[in-house]
Coordinates of C-alpha atoms in Angstrom, one line a residue:
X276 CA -123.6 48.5 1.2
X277 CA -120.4 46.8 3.4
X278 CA -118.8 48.4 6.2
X279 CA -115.2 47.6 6.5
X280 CA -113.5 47.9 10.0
X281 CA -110.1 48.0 11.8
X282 CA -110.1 47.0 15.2
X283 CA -107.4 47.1 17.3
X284 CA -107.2 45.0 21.1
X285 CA -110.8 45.5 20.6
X286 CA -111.0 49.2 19.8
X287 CA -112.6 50.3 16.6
X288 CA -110.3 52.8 15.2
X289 CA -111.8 53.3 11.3
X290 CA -115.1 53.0 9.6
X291 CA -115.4 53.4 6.3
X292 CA -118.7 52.6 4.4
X293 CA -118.3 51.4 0.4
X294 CA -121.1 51.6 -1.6
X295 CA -121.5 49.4 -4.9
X296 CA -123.7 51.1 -7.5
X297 CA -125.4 48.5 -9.7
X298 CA -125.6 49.0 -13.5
X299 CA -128.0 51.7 -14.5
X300 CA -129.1 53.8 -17.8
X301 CA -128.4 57.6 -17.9
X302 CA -129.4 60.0 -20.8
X303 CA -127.2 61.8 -23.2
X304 CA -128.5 63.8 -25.9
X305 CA -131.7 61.8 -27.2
X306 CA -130.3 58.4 -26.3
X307 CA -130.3 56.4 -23.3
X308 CA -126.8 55.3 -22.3
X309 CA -125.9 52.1 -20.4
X310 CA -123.8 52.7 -17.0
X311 CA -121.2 49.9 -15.6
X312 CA -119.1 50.7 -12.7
X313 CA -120.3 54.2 -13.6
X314 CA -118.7 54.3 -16.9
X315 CA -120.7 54.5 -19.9
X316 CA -120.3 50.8 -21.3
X317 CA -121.1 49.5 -25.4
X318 CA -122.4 46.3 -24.8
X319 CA -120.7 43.9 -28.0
X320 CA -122.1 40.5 -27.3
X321 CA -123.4 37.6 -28.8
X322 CA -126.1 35.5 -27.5
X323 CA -126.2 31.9 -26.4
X324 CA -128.2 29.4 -27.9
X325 CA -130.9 28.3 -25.9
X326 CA -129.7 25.3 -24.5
X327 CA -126.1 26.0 -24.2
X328 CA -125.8 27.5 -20.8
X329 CA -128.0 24.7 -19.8
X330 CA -125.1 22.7 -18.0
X331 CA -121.6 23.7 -16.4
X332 CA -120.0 21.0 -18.7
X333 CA -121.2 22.5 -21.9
X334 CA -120.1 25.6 -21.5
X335 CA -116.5 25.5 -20.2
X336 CA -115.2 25.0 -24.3
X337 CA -117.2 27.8 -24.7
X338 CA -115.4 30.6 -22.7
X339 CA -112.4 31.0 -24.4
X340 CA -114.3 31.0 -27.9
X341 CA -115.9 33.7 -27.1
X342 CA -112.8 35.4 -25.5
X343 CA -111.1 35.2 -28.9
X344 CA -113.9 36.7 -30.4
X345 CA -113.8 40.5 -28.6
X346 CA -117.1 40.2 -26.8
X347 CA -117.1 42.2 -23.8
X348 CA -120.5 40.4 -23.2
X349 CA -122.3 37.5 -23.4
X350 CA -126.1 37.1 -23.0
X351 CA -126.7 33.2 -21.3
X352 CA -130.9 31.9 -20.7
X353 CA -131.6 31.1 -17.3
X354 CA -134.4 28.6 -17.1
X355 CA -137.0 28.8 -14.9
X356 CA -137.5 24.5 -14.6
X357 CA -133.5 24.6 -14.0
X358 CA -133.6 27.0 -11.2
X359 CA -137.0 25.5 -9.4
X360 CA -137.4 21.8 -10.7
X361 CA -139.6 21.7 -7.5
X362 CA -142.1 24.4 -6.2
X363 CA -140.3 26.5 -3.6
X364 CA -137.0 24.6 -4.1
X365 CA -134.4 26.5 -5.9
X366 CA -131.2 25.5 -7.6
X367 CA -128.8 28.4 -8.4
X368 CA -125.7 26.0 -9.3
X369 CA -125.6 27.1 -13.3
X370 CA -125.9 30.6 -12.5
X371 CA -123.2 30.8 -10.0
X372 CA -121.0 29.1 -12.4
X373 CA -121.8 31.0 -15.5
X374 CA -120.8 34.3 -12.7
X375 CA -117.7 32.6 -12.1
X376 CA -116.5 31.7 -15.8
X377 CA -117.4 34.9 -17.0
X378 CA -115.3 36.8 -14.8
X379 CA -112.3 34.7 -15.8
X380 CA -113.0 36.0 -19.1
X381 CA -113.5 39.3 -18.4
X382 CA -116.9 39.1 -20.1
X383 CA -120.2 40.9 -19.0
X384 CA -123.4 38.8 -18.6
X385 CA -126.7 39.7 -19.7
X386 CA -129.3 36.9 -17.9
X387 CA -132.3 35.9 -20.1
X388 CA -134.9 35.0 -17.9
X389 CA -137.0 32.1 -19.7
X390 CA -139.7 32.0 -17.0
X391 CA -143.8 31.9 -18.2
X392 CA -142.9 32.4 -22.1
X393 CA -139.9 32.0 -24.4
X394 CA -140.6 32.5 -28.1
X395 CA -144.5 32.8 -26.9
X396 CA -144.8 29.1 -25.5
X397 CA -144.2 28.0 -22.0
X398 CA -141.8 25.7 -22.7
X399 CA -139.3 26.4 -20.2
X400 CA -142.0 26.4 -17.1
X401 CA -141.5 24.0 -15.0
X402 CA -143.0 20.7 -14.9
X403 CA -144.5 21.2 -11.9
X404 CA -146.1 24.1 -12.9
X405 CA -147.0 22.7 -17.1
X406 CA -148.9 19.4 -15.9
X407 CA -151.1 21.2 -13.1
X408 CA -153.2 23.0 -16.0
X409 CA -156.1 23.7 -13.1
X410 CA -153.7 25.8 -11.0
X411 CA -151.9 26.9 -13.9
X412 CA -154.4 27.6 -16.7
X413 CA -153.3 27.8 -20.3
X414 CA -154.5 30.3 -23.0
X415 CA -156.8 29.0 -25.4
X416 CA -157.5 29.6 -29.3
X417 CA -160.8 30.7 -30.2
X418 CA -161.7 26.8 -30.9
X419 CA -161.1 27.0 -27.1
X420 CA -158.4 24.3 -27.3
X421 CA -155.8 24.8 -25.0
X422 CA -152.1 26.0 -25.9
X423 CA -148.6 25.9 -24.3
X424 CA -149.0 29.2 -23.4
X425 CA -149.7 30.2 -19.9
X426 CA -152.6 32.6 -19.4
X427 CA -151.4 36.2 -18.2
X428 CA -154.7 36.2 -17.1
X429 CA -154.0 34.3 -14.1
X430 CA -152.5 35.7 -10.6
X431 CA -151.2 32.3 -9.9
X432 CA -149.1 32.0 -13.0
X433 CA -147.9 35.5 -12.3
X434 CA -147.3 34.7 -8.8
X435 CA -145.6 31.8 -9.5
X436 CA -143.2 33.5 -11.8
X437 CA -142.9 36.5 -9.7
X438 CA -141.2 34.0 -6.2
X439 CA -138.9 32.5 -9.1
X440 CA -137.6 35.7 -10.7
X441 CA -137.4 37.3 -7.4
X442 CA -135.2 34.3 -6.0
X443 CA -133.0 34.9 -9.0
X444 CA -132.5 38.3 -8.3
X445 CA -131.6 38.1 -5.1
X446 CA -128.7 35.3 -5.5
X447 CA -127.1 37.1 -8.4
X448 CA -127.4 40.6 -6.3
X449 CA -125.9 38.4 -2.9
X450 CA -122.7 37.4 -5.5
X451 CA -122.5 39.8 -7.7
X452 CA -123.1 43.0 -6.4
X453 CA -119.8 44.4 -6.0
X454 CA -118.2 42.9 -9.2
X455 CA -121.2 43.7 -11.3
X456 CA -120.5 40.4 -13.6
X457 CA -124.2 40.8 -14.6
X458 CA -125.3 44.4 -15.6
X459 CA -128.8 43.7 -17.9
X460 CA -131.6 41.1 -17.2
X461 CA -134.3 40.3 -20.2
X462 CA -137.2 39.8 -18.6
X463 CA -138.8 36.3 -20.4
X464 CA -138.2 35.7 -24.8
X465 CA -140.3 37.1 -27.3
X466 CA -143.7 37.1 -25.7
X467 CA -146.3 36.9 -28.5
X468 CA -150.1 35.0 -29.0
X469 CA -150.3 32.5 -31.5
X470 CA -152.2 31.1 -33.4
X471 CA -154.7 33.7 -32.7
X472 CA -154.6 37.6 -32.0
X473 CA -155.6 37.1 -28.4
X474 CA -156.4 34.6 -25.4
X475 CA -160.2 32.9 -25.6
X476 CA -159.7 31.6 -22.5
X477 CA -163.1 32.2 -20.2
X478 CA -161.0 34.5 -18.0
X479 CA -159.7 36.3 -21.0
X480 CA -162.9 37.0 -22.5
X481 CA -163.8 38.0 -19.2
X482 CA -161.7 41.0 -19.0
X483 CA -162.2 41.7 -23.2
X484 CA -165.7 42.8 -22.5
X485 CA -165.0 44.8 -19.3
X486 CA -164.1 48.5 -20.1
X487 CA -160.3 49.6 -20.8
X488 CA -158.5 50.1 -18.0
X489 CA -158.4 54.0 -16.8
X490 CA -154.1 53.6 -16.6
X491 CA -154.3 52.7 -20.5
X492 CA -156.8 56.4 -21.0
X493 CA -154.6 58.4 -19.1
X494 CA -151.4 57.3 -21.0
X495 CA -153.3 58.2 -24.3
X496 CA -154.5 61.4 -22.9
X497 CA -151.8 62.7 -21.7
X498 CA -149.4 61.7 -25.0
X499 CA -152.0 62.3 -27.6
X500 CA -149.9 64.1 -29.7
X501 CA -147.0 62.0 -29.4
X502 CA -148.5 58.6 -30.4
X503 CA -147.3 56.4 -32.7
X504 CA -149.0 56.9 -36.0
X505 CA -150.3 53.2 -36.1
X506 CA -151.9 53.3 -33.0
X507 CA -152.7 56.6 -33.2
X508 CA -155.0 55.8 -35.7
X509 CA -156.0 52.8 -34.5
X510 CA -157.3 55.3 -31.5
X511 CA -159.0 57.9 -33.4
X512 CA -161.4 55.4 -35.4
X513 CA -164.2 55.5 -33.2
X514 CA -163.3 59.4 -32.2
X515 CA -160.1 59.0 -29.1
X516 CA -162.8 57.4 -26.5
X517 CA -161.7 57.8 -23.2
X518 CA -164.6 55.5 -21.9
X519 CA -165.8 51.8 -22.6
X520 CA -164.7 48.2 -23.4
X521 CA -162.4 47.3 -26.2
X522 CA -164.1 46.8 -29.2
X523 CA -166.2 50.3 -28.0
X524 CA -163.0 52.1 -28.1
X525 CA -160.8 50.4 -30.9
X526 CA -163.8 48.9 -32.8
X527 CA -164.2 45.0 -33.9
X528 CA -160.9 43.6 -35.6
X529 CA -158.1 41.5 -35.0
X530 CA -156.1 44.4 -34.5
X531 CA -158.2 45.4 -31.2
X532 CA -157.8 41.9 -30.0
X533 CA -153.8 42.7 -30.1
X534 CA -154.2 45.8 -28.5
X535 CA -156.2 44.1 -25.4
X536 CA -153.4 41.0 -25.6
X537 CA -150.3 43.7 -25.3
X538 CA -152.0 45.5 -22.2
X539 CA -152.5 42.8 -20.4
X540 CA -148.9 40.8 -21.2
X541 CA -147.7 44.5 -20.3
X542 CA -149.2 44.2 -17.1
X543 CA -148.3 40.9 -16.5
X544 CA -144.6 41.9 -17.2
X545 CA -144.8 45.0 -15.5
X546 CA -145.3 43.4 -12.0
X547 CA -142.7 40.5 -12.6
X548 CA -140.3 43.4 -13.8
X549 CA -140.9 45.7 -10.5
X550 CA -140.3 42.2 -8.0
X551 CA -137.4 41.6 -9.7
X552 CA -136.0 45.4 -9.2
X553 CA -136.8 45.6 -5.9
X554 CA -134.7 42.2 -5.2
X555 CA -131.6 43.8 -7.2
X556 CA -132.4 46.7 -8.9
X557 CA -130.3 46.0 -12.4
X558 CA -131.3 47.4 -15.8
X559 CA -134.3 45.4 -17.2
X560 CA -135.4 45.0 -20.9
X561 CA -137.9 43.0 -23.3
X562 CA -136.9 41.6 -27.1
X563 CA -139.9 41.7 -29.9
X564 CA -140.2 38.8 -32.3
X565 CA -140.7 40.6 -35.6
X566 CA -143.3 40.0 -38.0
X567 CA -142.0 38.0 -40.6
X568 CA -143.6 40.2 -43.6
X569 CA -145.3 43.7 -42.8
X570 CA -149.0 42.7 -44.2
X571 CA -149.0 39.8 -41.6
X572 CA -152.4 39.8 -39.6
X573 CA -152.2 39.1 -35.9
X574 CA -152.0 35.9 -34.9
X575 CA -149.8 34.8 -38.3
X576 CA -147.1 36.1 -36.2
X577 CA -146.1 36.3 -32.7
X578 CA -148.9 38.9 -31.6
X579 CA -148.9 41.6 -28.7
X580 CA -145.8 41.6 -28.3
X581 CA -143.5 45.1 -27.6
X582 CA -143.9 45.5 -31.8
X583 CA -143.7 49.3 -33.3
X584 CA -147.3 49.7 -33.8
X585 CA -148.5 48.9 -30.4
X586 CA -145.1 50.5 -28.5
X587 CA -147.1 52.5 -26.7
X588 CA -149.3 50.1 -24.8
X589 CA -146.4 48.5 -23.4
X590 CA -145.0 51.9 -22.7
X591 CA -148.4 52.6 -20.6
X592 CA -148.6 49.4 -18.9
X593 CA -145.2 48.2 -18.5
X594 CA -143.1 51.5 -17.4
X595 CA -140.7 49.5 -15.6
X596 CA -139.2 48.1 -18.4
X597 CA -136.1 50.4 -19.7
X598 CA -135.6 49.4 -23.4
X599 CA -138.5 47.8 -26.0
X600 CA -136.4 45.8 -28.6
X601 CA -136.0 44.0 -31.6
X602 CA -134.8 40.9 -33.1
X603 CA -134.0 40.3 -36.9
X604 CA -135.0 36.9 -38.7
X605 CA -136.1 39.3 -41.7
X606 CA -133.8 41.3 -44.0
X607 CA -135.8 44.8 -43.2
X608 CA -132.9 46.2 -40.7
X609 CA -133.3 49.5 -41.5
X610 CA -136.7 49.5 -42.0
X611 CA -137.3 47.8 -38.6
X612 CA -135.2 50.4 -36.8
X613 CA -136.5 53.5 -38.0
X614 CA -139.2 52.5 -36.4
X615 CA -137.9 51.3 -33.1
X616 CA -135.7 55.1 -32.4
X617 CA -139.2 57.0 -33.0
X618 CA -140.1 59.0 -29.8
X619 CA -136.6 58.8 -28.9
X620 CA -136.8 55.6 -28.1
X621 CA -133.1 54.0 -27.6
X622 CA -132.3 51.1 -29.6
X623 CA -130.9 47.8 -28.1
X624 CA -129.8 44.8 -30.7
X625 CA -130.3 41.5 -28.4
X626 CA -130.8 39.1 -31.0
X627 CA -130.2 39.0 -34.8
X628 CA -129.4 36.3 -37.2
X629 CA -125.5 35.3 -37.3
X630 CA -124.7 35.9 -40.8
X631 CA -123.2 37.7 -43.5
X632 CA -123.4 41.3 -42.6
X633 CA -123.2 41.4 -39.1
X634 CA -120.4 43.6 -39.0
X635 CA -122.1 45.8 -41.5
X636 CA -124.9 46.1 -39.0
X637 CA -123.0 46.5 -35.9
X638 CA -121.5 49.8 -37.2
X639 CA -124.8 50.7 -38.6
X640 CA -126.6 50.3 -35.2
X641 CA -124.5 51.3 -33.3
X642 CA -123.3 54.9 -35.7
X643 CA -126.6 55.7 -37.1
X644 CA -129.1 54.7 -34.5
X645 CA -127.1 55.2 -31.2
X646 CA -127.6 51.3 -30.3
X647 CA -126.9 50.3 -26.7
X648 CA -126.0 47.1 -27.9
X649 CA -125.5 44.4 -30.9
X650 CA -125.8 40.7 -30.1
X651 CA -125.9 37.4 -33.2
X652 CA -127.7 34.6 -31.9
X653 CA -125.9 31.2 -31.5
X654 CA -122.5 33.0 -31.3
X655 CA -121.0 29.5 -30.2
X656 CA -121.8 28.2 -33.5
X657 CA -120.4 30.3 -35.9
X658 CA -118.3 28.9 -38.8
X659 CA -114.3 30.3 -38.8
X660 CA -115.6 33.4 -41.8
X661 CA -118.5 34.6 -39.8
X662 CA -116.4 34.7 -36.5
X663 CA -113.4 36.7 -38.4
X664 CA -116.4 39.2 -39.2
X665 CA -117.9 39.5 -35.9
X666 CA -114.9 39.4 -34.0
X667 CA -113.0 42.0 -36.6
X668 CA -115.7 44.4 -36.1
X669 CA -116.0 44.4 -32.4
X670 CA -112.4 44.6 -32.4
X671 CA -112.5 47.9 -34.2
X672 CA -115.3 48.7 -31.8
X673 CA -113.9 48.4 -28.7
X674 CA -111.0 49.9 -29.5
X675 CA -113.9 53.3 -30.8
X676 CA -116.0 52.6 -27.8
X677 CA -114.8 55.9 -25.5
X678 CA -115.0 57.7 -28.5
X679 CA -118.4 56.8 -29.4
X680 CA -120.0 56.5 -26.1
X681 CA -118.4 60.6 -25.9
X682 CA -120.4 61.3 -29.4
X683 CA -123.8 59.5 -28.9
X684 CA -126.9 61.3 -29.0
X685 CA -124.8 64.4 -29.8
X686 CA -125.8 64.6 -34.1
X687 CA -121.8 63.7 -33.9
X688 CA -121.8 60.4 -35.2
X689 CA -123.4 58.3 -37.8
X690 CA -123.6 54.6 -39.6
X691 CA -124.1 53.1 -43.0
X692 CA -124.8 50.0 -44.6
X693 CA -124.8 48.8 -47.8
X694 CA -125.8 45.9 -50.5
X695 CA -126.3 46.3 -54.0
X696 CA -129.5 47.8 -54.1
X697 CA -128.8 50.4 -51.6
X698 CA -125.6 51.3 -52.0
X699 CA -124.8 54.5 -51.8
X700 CA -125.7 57.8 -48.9
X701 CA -124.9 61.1 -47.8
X702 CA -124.4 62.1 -44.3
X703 CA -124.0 66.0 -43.5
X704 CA -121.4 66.4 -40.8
X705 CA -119.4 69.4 -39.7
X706 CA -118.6 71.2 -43.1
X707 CA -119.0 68.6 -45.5
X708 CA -121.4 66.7 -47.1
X709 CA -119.8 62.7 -46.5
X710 CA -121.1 60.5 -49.8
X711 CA -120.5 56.9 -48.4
X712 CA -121.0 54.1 -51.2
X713 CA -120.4 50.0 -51.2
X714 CA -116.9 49.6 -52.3
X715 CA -117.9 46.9 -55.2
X716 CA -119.3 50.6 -56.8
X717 CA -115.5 51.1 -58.0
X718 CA -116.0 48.6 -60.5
X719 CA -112.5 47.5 -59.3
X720 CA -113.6 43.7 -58.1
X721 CA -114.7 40.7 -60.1
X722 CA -117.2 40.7 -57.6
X723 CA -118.7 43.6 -58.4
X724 CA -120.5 42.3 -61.5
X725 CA -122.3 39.4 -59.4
X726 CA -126.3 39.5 -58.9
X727 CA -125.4 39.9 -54.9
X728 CA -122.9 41.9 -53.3
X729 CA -122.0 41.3 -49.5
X730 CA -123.5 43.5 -47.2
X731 CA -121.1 45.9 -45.9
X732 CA -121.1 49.2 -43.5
X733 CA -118.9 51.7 -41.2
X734 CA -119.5 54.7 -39.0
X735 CA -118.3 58.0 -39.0
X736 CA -117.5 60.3 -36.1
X737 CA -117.1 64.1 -36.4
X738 CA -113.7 65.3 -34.6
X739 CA -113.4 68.5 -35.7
X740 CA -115.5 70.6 -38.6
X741 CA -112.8 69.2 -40.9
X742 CA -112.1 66.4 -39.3
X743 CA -113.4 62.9 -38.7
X744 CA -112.7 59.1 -38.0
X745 CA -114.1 56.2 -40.2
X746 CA -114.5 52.7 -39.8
X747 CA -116.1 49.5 -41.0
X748 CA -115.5 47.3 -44.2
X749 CA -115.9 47.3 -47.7
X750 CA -116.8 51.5 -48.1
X751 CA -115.7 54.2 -49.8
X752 CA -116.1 58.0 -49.4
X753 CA -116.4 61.0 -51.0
X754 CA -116.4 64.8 -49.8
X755 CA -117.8 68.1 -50.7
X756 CA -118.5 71.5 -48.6
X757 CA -121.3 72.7 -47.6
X758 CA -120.5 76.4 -48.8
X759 CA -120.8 76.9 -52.6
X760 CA -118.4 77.1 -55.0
X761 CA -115.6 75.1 -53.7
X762 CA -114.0 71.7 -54.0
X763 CA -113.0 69.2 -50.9
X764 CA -109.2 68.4 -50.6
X765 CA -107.6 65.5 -48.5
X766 CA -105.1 66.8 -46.4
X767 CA -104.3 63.6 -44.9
X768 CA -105.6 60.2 -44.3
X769 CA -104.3 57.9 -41.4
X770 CA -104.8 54.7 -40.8
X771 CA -104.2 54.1 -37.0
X772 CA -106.0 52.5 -33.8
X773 CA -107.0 53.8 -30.6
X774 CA -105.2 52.8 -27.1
X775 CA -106.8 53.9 -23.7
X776 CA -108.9 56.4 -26.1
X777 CA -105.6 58.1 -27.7
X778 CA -105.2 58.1 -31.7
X779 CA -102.0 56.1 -32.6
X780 CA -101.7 56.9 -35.9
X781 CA -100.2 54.6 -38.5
X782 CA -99.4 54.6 -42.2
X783 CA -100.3 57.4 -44.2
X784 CA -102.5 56.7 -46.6
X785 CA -102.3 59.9 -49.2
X786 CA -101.2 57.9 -52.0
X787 CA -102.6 54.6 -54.1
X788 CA -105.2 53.6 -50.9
X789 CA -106.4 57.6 -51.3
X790 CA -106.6 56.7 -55.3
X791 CA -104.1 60.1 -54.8
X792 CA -106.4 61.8 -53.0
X793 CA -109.7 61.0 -54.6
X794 CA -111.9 58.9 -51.3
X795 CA -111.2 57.4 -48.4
X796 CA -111.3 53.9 -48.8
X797 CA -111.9 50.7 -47.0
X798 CA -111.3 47.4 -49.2
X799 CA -114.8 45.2 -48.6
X800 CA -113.0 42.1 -46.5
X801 CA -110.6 44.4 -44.4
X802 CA -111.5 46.1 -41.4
X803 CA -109.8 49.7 -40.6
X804 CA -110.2 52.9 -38.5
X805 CA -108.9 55.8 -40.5
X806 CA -108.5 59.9 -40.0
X807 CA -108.9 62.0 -42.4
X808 CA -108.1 65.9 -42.5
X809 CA -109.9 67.7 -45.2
X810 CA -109.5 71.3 -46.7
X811 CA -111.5 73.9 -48.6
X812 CA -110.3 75.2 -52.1
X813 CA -111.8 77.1 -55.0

C-alpha cells in the first residue's frame, strides 16, 4: 500500500491511498484461473535452462529471442548458493536484473526457487550449507550411505531454507509489487527420493515407526469418498485405519515407504511455502518429475514426489501450495493429464520437452484440459523449426487468449491432438457432433504414407450453437447434428485473427480450402484461426 500526497506551503490538501493487488488464482467453472493486474492472464512461456539466468551477461542475448518468440512469460531458476554464498549474507543482483530485462520485454516471470532440492539432489545448496553435513544432515539409502539429498527430516535444513526463501520474497515484493513483473513462484524442482523409496537416515526411521500423523487421518476421513483410486486402495488394505504407524496403516511395501516420504517432503514444503507467502503473498506451485514408465517401483524413479497416485498426501500436508504439476520427459501426455485434472484439479504445464509437437500440445492443454499454462524447457536453445512452432502457436494463442480465458471451465471449449495412432476424435459441442482427425488422414500428402506422422492438435471454442472458432495445425474437421435425420451444411468458413478480443475476419474459405464445403481444414505446417457457421438440412 503507498499513500500519495499533495502538499501545498505545507498544507496537505489530498490523500489518496493506491493499493497494488498481487497475482492471485480465482475459480471459474471447475478450473482455477490465474489473476494479473486483476485480469485473468494465459501464461505462454518457456522455461530457462538451469544455468542460464545464472549471470546478467548470459542472459542479455537472451531477451529479445524470446521476445520474437510470443512468450508473454518466462520462467528463470533462482539459486539458493547465488543468492546466499555466505550464511546470512544475501545477494539479490541477478534477480533484480532479470526484474529489470523482463519488463523491457514486456515478459512475465515465473521465479524457480532451487533452494534444498532440484531434480531431487541438493545441488544448488549452498556450499556453506553442503560441506557442514553435521548441521545439515543428508538422507541416506538403506545401505545407510549418505546422498546429496538434504534430509526433510531436519529443522535446520528447513530453517535454513525457510531465512533464504523468505529474503527472496521480500526483495522481489520491495521491487516488484506495483509492476507485478513476477506473478508465480515454484517452490524448489522436482523433489523426489532416489535411489530408494524413502530416507534411512536415523532421524527418518525415527519418525517411520511413530504413528501417522492425526493431520494425514483427518484429510482421509473427511475425503474418503473422494480419494484417488490409487491411494484409495492403498488405504483400504489393512481396513481405512485411522490409528497406528505406517506400515500398521498402509502395510509393509515400498509403496508405504513413498507414502511416509511424500508426507513429510509435503510438510517440509508446506512451511517453506507459508514463510514465503507471508513475505509476498504471490501464487505458489510445485512440478512432479514423472515416472519414466508406469510399472516403475519407487525408488527407480524420482519417489514422493506431488505424482497422481499419492496427490492427495501432498494435498493434506502441503495446502498452501495452489497447483500440483507435471513435467513430460515421456510421450504419455494424455495419459499423464487425465490423471492430473481428476478431483478438479487445475492443470499447469511448467516443464515439457522442447520438441516436435509442442504446439500440438499447447492447444491440447490448454482446449481440452483448461491448462493455466504451457512452458518447453530450454526455450533458449531451440533450433530455427522448433521456434517457428512454438512461437506460431502462442501467436495464435494470444491473439485467443480473452476468448479462452471467457470459455474455460464452462464445457465451452476443447483440445485435440493427434499422431498416427491416435488420430482421429469427436467432441460434442452446441448442436453438433465436431469429428477432428490428423490432416495426413486425407491421404493428400506424401507424408502420409510414412511409419510416423508429426504430432499435430487445435482447439475449439463454441460461439454460438452453430457456431464456433478453430485453431491449431495440421487438422481437419467434420460435422454432424445431434438431432436425427439430418445432414450438417457449412454456411461459411473464415479465416481471420482476433484484435483487442474482436474477430477480423479474412478470406472466405467456402471453396477449394472447404474441399467445397466438405471440412474445415488446417494444412499440418500452417497455423490458422478460422469461424465457421453451420446449418441444419434434411
Amino acid at each position: 500500500m503507498k499513500k500519495l500526497a499533495l502538499s501545498i506551503f505545507g498544507l496537505s490538501l489530498l490523500t489518496t491511498t493506491v493499493t497494488f493487488s498481487q497475482s492471485y488464482f480465482k475459480t471459474q467453472g471447475n478450473v482455477k484461473q490465474l489473476y494479473v493486474n486483476d485480469k485473468p492472464f494465459l501464461i505462454l512461456a518457456g522455461e530457462l535452462g538451469n544455468s542460464s539466468s545464472s549471470t546478467v551477461e548470459y542472459m542479455q542475448p537472451i531477451w529479445p529471442k524470446l521476445k520474437s518468440m510470443n512468450l508473454n512469460t518466462v520462467l528463470a531458476p533462482v539459486y539458493w548458493e547465488l543468492v546466499e554464498p555466505e550464511e546470512g549474507k544475501f545477494d539479490f543482483n541477478l534477480i533484480e536484473s532479470l526484474i529489470q530485462n523482463a519488463r523491457k520485454n514486456d515478459i512475465k516471470l515465473v521465479f524457480l526457487w532451487f533452494g534444498a532440492w532440484k531434480n531431487s539432489m541438493s545441488c544448488y545448496a549452498p556450499y556453506w550449507v553442503k560441506k557442514d553435513q553435521k548441521r545439515f544432515p543428508r538422507a541416506t539409502n538403506k545401505n545407510g550411505v549418505g546422498q546429496e539429498i538434504l534430509s526433510p527430516f531436519s529443522e535446520n535444513n528447513l530453517t535454513s531454507d525457510i531465512k533464504a526463501f523468505r529474503a527472496l520474497m521480500t526483495y522481489i515484493k520491495k521491487i516488484d509489487a506495483k509492476e507485478q513483473t513476477v506473478i508465480m513462484i515454484q517452490v524448489e524442482n522436482e523433489i523426489g527420493m532416489l535411489p530408494d523409496a524413502r530416507d534411512h537416515s536415523a532421524i527418518a526411521t525415527s519418525a517411520f515407526n511413530k504413528a501417522v500423523p492425526q493431520p494425514l487421518f483427518n484429510y482421509l476421513k473427511l475425503n474418503k469418498e473422494n480419494l484417488m483410486p490409487e491411494f484409495k486402495a492403498a488405504w483400504a488394505k489393512n481396513g481405512y485405519q485411522t490409528t497406528g504407524t505406517w506400515e500398521s496403516v498402509f502395510g509393509k511395501s515400498l509403496a508405504t515407504d513413498e507414502i511416509f516420504m511424500a508426507w513429510y517432503y509435503a510438510d517440509f514444503i508446506n512451511k517453506l511455502t507459508d514463510a514465503g507467502k507471508q513475505a509476498y503473498n504471490l501464487p505458489m506451485y510445485l512440478n512432479a518429475a514423472l515416472n519414466y514408465k508406469k510399472e516403475a517401483k519407487p525408488g527407480e524413479y524420482p519417489s514422493a514426489g506431488p505424482l497422481p497416485h499419492i496427490i492427495d498426501v501432498w494435498k493434506a500436508g502441503a495446502p498452501k501450495i495452489d497447483l500440483l504439476s507435471p513435467d513430460f520427459y515421456n510421450p504419455n501426455f494424455k495419459y499423464w493429464n487425465d490423471l492430473y485434472v481428476r478431483g478438479n484439479n487445475t492443470l499447469f504445464i511448467p516443464e515439457i520437452k522442447f520438441e516436435q509437437g509442442v504446439a500440438g500440445k499447447a492447444f491440447n492443454a490448454i482446449g481440452h484440459y483448461n491448462a493455466v499454462g504451457f512452458s518447453p524447457f530450454s526455450i533458449e536453445n531451440g533450433d530455427e523449426k522448433m521456434n517457428m512452432e512454438i512461437s506460431s502457436a502462442y501467436k495464435l494463442l494470444d491473439k485467443l487468449s480473452p476468448l479462452i480465458l471467457q470459455n474455460q471451465g464452462k464445457g465451452t471449449i476443447n483440445g485435440v491432438l493427434f499422431d498416427k495412432t491416435d488420430n482421429k476424435q469427436e467432441i460434442k459441442l452446441g448442436d453438433y457432433t465436431l469429428t477432428f482427425s490428423h490432416d495426413l488422414n486425407l491421404g493428400w500428402s506424401p507424408k502420409s504414407k510414412e511409419d510416423n506422422w508429426p504430432i499435430t492438435g487445435g482447439l475449439v471454442i463454441q460461439l454460438a450453437p452453430d457456431e464456433f472458432i478453430v485453431a491449431g495445425t495440421g487438422i481437419v474437421a467434420t460435422f454432424k447434428p445431434l438431432a436425427a435425420n439430418l445432414n450438417a451444411g457449412i454456411a461459411q468458413i473464415d479465416e481471420g485473427n482476433f484484435k483487442d478480443g474482436k474477430w477480423i475476419p479474412g478470406l472466405r474459405l467456402n471453396g477449394d480450402q472447404s474441399h467445397q464445403g466438405r471440412h474445415l481444414r488446417i494444412p499440418e505446417g500452417n497455423f490458422s484461426i478460422q469461424k465457421i457457421k453451420l446449418y441444419a438440412y434434411k
